[in-house]
Coordinates of C-alpha atoms in Angstrom, one line a residue:
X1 CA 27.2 -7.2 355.2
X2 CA 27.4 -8.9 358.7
X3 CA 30.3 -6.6 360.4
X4 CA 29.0 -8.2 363.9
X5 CA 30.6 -11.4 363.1
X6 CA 34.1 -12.1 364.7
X7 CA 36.7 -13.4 361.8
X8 CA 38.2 -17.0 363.4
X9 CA 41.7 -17.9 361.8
X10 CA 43.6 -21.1 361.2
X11 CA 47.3 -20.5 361.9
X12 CA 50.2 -21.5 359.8
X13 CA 53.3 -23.2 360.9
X14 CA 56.7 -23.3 360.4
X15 CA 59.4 -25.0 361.0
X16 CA 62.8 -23.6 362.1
X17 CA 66.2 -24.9 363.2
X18 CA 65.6 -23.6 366.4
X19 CA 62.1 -24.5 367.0
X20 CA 60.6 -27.2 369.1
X21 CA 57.3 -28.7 370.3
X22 CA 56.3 -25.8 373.2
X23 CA 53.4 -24.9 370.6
X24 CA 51.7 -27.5 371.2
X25 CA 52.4 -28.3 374.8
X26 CA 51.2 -24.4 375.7
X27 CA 48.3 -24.3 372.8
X28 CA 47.1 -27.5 372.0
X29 CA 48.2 -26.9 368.5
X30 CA 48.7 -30.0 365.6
X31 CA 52.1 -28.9 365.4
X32 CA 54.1 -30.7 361.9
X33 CA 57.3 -31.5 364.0
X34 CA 59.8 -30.8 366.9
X35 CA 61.0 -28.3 365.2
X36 CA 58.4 -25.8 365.0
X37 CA 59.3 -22.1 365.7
X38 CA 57.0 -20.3 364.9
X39 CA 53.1 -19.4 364.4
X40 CA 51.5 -17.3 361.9
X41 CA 48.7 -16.8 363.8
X42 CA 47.1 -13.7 361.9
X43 CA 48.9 -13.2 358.0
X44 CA 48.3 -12.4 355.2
X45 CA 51.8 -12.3 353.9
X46 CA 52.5 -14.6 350.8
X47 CA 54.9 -16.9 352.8
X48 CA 52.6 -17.9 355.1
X49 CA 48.3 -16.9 355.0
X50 CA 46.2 -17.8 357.9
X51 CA 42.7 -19.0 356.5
X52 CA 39.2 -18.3 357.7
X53 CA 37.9 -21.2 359.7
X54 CA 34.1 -20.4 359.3
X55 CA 31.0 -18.2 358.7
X56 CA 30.5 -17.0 355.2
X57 CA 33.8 -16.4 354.7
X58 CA 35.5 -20.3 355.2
X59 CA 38.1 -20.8 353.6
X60 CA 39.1 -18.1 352.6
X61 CA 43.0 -16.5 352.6
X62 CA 43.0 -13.7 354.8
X63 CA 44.6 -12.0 351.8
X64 CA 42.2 -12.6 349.8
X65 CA 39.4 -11.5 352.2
X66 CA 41.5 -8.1 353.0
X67 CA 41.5 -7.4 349.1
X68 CA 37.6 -8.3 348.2
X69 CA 35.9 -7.2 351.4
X70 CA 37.4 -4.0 352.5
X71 CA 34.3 -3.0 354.2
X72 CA 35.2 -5.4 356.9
X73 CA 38.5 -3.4 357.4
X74 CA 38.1 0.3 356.0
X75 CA 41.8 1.0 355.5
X76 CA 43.9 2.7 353.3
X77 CA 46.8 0.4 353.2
X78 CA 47.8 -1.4 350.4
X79 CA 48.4 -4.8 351.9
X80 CA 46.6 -6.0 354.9
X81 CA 49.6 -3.8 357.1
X82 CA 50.3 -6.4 360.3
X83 CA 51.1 -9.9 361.5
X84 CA 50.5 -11.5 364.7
X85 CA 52.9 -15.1 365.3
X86 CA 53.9 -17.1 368.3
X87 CA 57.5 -18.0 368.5
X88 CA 59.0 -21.4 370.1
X89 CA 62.8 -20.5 370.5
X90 CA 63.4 -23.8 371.8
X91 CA 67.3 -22.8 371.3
X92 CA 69.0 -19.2 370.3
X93 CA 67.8 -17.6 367.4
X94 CA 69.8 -15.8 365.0
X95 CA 71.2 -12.5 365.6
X96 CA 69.2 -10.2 363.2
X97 CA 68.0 -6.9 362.2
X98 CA 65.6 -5.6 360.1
X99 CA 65.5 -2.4 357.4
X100 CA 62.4 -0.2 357.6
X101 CA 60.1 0.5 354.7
X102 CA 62.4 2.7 352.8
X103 CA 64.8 0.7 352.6
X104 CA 63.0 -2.7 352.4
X105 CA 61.2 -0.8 349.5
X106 CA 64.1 -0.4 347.3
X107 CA 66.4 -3.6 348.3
X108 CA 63.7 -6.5 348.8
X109 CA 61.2 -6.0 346.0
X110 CA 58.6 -3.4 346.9
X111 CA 58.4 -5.8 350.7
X112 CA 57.4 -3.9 353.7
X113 CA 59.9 -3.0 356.5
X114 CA 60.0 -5.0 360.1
X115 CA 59.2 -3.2 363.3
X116 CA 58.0 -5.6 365.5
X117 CA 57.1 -5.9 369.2
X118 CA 57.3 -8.9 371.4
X119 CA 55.1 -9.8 374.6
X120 CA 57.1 -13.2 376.6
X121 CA 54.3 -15.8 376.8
X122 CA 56.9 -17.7 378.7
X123 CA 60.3 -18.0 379.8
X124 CA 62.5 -20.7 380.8
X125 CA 64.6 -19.5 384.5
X126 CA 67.9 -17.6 382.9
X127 CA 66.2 -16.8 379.5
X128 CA 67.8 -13.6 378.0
X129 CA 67.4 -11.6 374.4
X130 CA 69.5 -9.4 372.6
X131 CA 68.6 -6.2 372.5
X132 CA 70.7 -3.8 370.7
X133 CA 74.7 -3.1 371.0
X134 CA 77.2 -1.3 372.0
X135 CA 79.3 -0.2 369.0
X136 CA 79.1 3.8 368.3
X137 CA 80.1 4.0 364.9
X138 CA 79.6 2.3 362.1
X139 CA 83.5 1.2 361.0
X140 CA 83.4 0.0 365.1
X141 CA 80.1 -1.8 364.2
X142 CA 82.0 -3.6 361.2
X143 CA 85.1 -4.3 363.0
X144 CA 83.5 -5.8 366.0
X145 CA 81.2 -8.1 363.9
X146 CA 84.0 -8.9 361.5
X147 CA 86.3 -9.6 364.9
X148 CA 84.1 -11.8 366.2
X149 CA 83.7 -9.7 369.4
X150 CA 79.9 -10.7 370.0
X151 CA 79.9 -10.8 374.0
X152 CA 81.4 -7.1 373.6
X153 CA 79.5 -6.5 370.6
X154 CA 75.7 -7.6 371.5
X155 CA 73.5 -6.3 374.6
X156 CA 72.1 -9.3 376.8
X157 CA 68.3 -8.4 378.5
X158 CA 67.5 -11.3 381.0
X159 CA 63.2 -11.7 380.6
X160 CA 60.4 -13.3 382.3
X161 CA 56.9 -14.0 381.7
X162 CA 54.4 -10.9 381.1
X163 CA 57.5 -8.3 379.8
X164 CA 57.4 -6.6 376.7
X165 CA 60.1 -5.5 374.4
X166 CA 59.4 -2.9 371.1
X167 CA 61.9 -4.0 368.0
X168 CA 61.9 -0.6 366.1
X169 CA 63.9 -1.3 362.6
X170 CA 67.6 -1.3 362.9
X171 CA 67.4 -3.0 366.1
X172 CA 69.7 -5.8 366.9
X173 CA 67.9 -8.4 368.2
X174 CA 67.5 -12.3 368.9
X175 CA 65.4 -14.4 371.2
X176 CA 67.1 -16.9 373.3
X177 CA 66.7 -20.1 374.1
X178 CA 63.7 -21.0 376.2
X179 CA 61.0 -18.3 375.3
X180 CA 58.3 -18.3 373.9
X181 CA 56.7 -14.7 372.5
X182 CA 53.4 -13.4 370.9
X183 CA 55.1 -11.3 368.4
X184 CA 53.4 -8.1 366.5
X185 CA 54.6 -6.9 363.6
X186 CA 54.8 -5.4 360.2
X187 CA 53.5 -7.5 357.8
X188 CA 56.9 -9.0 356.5
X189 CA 59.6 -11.2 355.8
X190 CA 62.6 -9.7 355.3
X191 CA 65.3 -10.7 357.9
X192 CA 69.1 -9.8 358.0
X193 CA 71.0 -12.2 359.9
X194 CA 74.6 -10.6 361.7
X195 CA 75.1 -13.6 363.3
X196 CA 74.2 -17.7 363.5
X197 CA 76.5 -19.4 366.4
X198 CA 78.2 -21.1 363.5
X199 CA 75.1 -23.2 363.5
X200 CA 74.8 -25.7 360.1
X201 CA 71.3 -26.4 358.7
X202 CA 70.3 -30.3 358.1
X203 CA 72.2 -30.3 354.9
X204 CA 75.7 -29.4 356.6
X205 CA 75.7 -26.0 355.2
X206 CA 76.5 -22.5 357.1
X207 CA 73.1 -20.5 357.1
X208 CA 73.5 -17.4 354.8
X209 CA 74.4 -14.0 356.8
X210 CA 73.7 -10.4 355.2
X211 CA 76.3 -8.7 356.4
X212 CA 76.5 -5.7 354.4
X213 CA 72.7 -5.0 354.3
X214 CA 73.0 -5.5 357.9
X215 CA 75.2 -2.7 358.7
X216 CA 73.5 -0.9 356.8
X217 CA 70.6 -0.5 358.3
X218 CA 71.3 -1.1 361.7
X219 CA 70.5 2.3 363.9
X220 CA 74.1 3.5 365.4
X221 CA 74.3 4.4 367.9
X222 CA 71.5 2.3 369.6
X223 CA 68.5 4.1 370.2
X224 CA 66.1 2.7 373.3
X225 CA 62.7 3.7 373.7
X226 CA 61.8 3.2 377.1
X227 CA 58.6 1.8 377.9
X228 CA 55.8 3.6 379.3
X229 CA 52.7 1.2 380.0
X230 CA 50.0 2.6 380.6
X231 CA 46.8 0.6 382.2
X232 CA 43.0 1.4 382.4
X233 CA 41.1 -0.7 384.6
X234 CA 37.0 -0.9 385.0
X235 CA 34.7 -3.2 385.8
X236 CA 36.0 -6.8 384.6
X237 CA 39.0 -5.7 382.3
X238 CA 42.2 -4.3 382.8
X239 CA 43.7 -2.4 379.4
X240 CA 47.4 -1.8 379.2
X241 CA 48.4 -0.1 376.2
X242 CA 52.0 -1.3 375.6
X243 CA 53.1 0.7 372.2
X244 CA 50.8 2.9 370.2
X245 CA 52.6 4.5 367.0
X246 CA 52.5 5.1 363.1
X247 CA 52.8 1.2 363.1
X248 CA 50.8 -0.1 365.3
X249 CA 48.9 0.0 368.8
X250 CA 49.4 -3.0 370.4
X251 CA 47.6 -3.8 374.0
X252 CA 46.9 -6.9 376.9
X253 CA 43.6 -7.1 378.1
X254 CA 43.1 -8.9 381.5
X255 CA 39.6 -10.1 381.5
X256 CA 37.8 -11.2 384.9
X257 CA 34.2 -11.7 384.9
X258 CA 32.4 -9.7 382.4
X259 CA 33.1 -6.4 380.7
X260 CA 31.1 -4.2 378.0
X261 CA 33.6 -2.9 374.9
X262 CA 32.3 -0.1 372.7
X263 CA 32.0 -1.1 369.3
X264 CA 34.6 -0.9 367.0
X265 CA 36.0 2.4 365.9
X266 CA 39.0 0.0 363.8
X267 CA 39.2 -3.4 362.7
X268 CA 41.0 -4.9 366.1
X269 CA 43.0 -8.3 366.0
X270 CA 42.7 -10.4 368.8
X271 CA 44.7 -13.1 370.3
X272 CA 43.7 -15.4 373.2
X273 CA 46.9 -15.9 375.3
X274 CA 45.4 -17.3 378.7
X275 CA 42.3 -18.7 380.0
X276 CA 38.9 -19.4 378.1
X277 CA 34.9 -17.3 377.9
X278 CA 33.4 -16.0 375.7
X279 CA 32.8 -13.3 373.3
X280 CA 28.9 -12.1 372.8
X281 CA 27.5 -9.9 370.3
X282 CA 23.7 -9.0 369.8
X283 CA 21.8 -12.1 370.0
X284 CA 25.1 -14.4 369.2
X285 CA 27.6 -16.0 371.7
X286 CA 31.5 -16.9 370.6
X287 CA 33.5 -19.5 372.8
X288 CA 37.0 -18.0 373.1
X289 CA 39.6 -20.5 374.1
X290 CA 43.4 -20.0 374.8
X291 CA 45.4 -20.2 370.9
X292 CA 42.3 -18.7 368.8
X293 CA 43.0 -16.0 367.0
X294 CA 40.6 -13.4 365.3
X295 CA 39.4 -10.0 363.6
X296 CA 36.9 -8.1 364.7
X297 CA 35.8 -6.0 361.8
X298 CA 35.3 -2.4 361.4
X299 CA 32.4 -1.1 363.5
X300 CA 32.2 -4.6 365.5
X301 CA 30.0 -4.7 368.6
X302 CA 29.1 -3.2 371.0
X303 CA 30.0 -6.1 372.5
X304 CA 30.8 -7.8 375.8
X305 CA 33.9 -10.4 377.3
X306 CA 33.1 -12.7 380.1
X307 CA 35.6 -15.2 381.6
X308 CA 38.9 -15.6 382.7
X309 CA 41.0 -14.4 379.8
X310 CA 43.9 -12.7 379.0
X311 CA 44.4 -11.2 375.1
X312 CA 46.9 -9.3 373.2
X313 CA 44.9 -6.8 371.3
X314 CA 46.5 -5.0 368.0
X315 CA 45.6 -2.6 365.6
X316 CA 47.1 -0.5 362.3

């Protein structure tokens, strides 16, 4: 069994009601309309699997790979644990929050929870999220939402390019209009939306909120985690490690000539974000190009990076 063979992944699109076509104007992507929010760039979630593109493994669903080679991976979760997307909020998403694994485990089928983490590819001038509230208690939390008092009610974050935001579970949140983020997170699904703008879908209907589950699980009142970056720099690379936890580390590697990376102690997901090089291993040489996505497996490398390249790194 190869391990020294980088896993390349086709993505999976989908299309929202507030996506749009920056996808394929920041990527290159084949994009299926102008109204494409989001994507799944490494999954193995049923909604949405990203597919190996080559190597002895072509073709294959990520899932499927994760269940029948766990060599490559060496892990003891259940389900391959995380999923890497690019979002396109070409307008406001919903306001949302998710439940955690406890709760997600007894209300949504067994489904994992959603804590999530965001790094802002790009930002429109005046972009802002929502990033928690203000309410104290829960009845104030259910009067303000059922009062409509959302400018009171929501916490507004203005972003720019190269910030990062952690989204633990019971986290208000949305992405506003004009950003587009490389989002890690649990590998799920389940989303509770508090609030839509009173936006109808294509069909003239009011999108579904989940109101009660909502409250329930939202964390009152708001706990925030500041952030503490923390950056390693040698020759050719700069490592800042963003958030390391029970869920997931999650880094940006700046890449500038060439740089030698120990081999791999985890299997390690990689996203190019910026820039183009290349990715050598033994005798063998990988082009790496801004939008590809891959795992390196379990005991991968040592290897070395050379280029101009900047990559969001994540592991379990």
């Amino acid at each position: 069994m190869n391990t020294n063979q980088p896993i390349f992944l086709q993505p999976v699109f989908q299309e929202r009601i507030w996506g749009g076509t920056k996808l394929q104007e920041l990527f290159g992507y084949s994009i299926p309309s102008d109204n494409t929010g989001e994507c799944w760039a490494i999954s193995a979630h049923p909604n949405g699997q990203s597919i190996v593109k080559d190597g002895p493994y072509a073709g294959m669903p990520l899932g499927t790979l994760w269940s029948s080679h766990q060599e490559l991976f060496r892990s003891n979760a259940k389900v391959f644990p995380l999923l890497t997307k690019l979002l396109d909020a070409s307008d406001d998403l919903s306001v949302q929050v998710h439940p955690d694994d406890s709760y997600a485990g007894e209300h949504e089928n067994g489904e994992l929870g959603k804590t999530e983490c965001w790094y802002i590819v790009d930002a429109e001038p005046g972009a802002a999220i929502i990033y928690g509230h203000e309410a104290v208690s829960k009845d104030q939390l259910r009067q303000m939402i059922e009062n409509g008092e959302w400018d009171e009610l929501l916490t507004k974050v203005p972003v720019k390019a190269g910030d990062f935001f952690y989204v633990p579970s019971g986290t208000i949140h949305a992405l506003g209009k004009g950003i587009v983020v490389l989002e890690t997170q649990q590998s799920s699904d389940t989303t509770y939306r508090v609030y839509d703008y009173d936006r109808r879908d294509k069909n003239g209907n009011l999108r579904e909120l989940h109101l009660e589950k909502a409250i329930d699980v939202t964390t009152i009142p708001q706990a925030y985690e500041p952030a503490k970056y923390f950056a390693a720099e040698r020759e050719g690379i700069v490592q800042t490690t963003f958030v390391s936890n029970s869920f997931f580390t999650v880094e940006k590697w700046d890449i500038s000539g060439k740089t030698e990376i120990p081999a791999n102690k985890k299997y390690t997901l990689v996203s190019v974000i910026e820039g183009s090089g290349y990715l050598r291993v033994l005798d063998n040489e990988y082009k790496l190009n801004k939008g590809d996505h891959l795992i390196l497996p379990v005991d991968f490398g040592p290897y070395e990076l050379d280029g101009q390249l900047k990559l969001i790194i994540s592991r379990e």
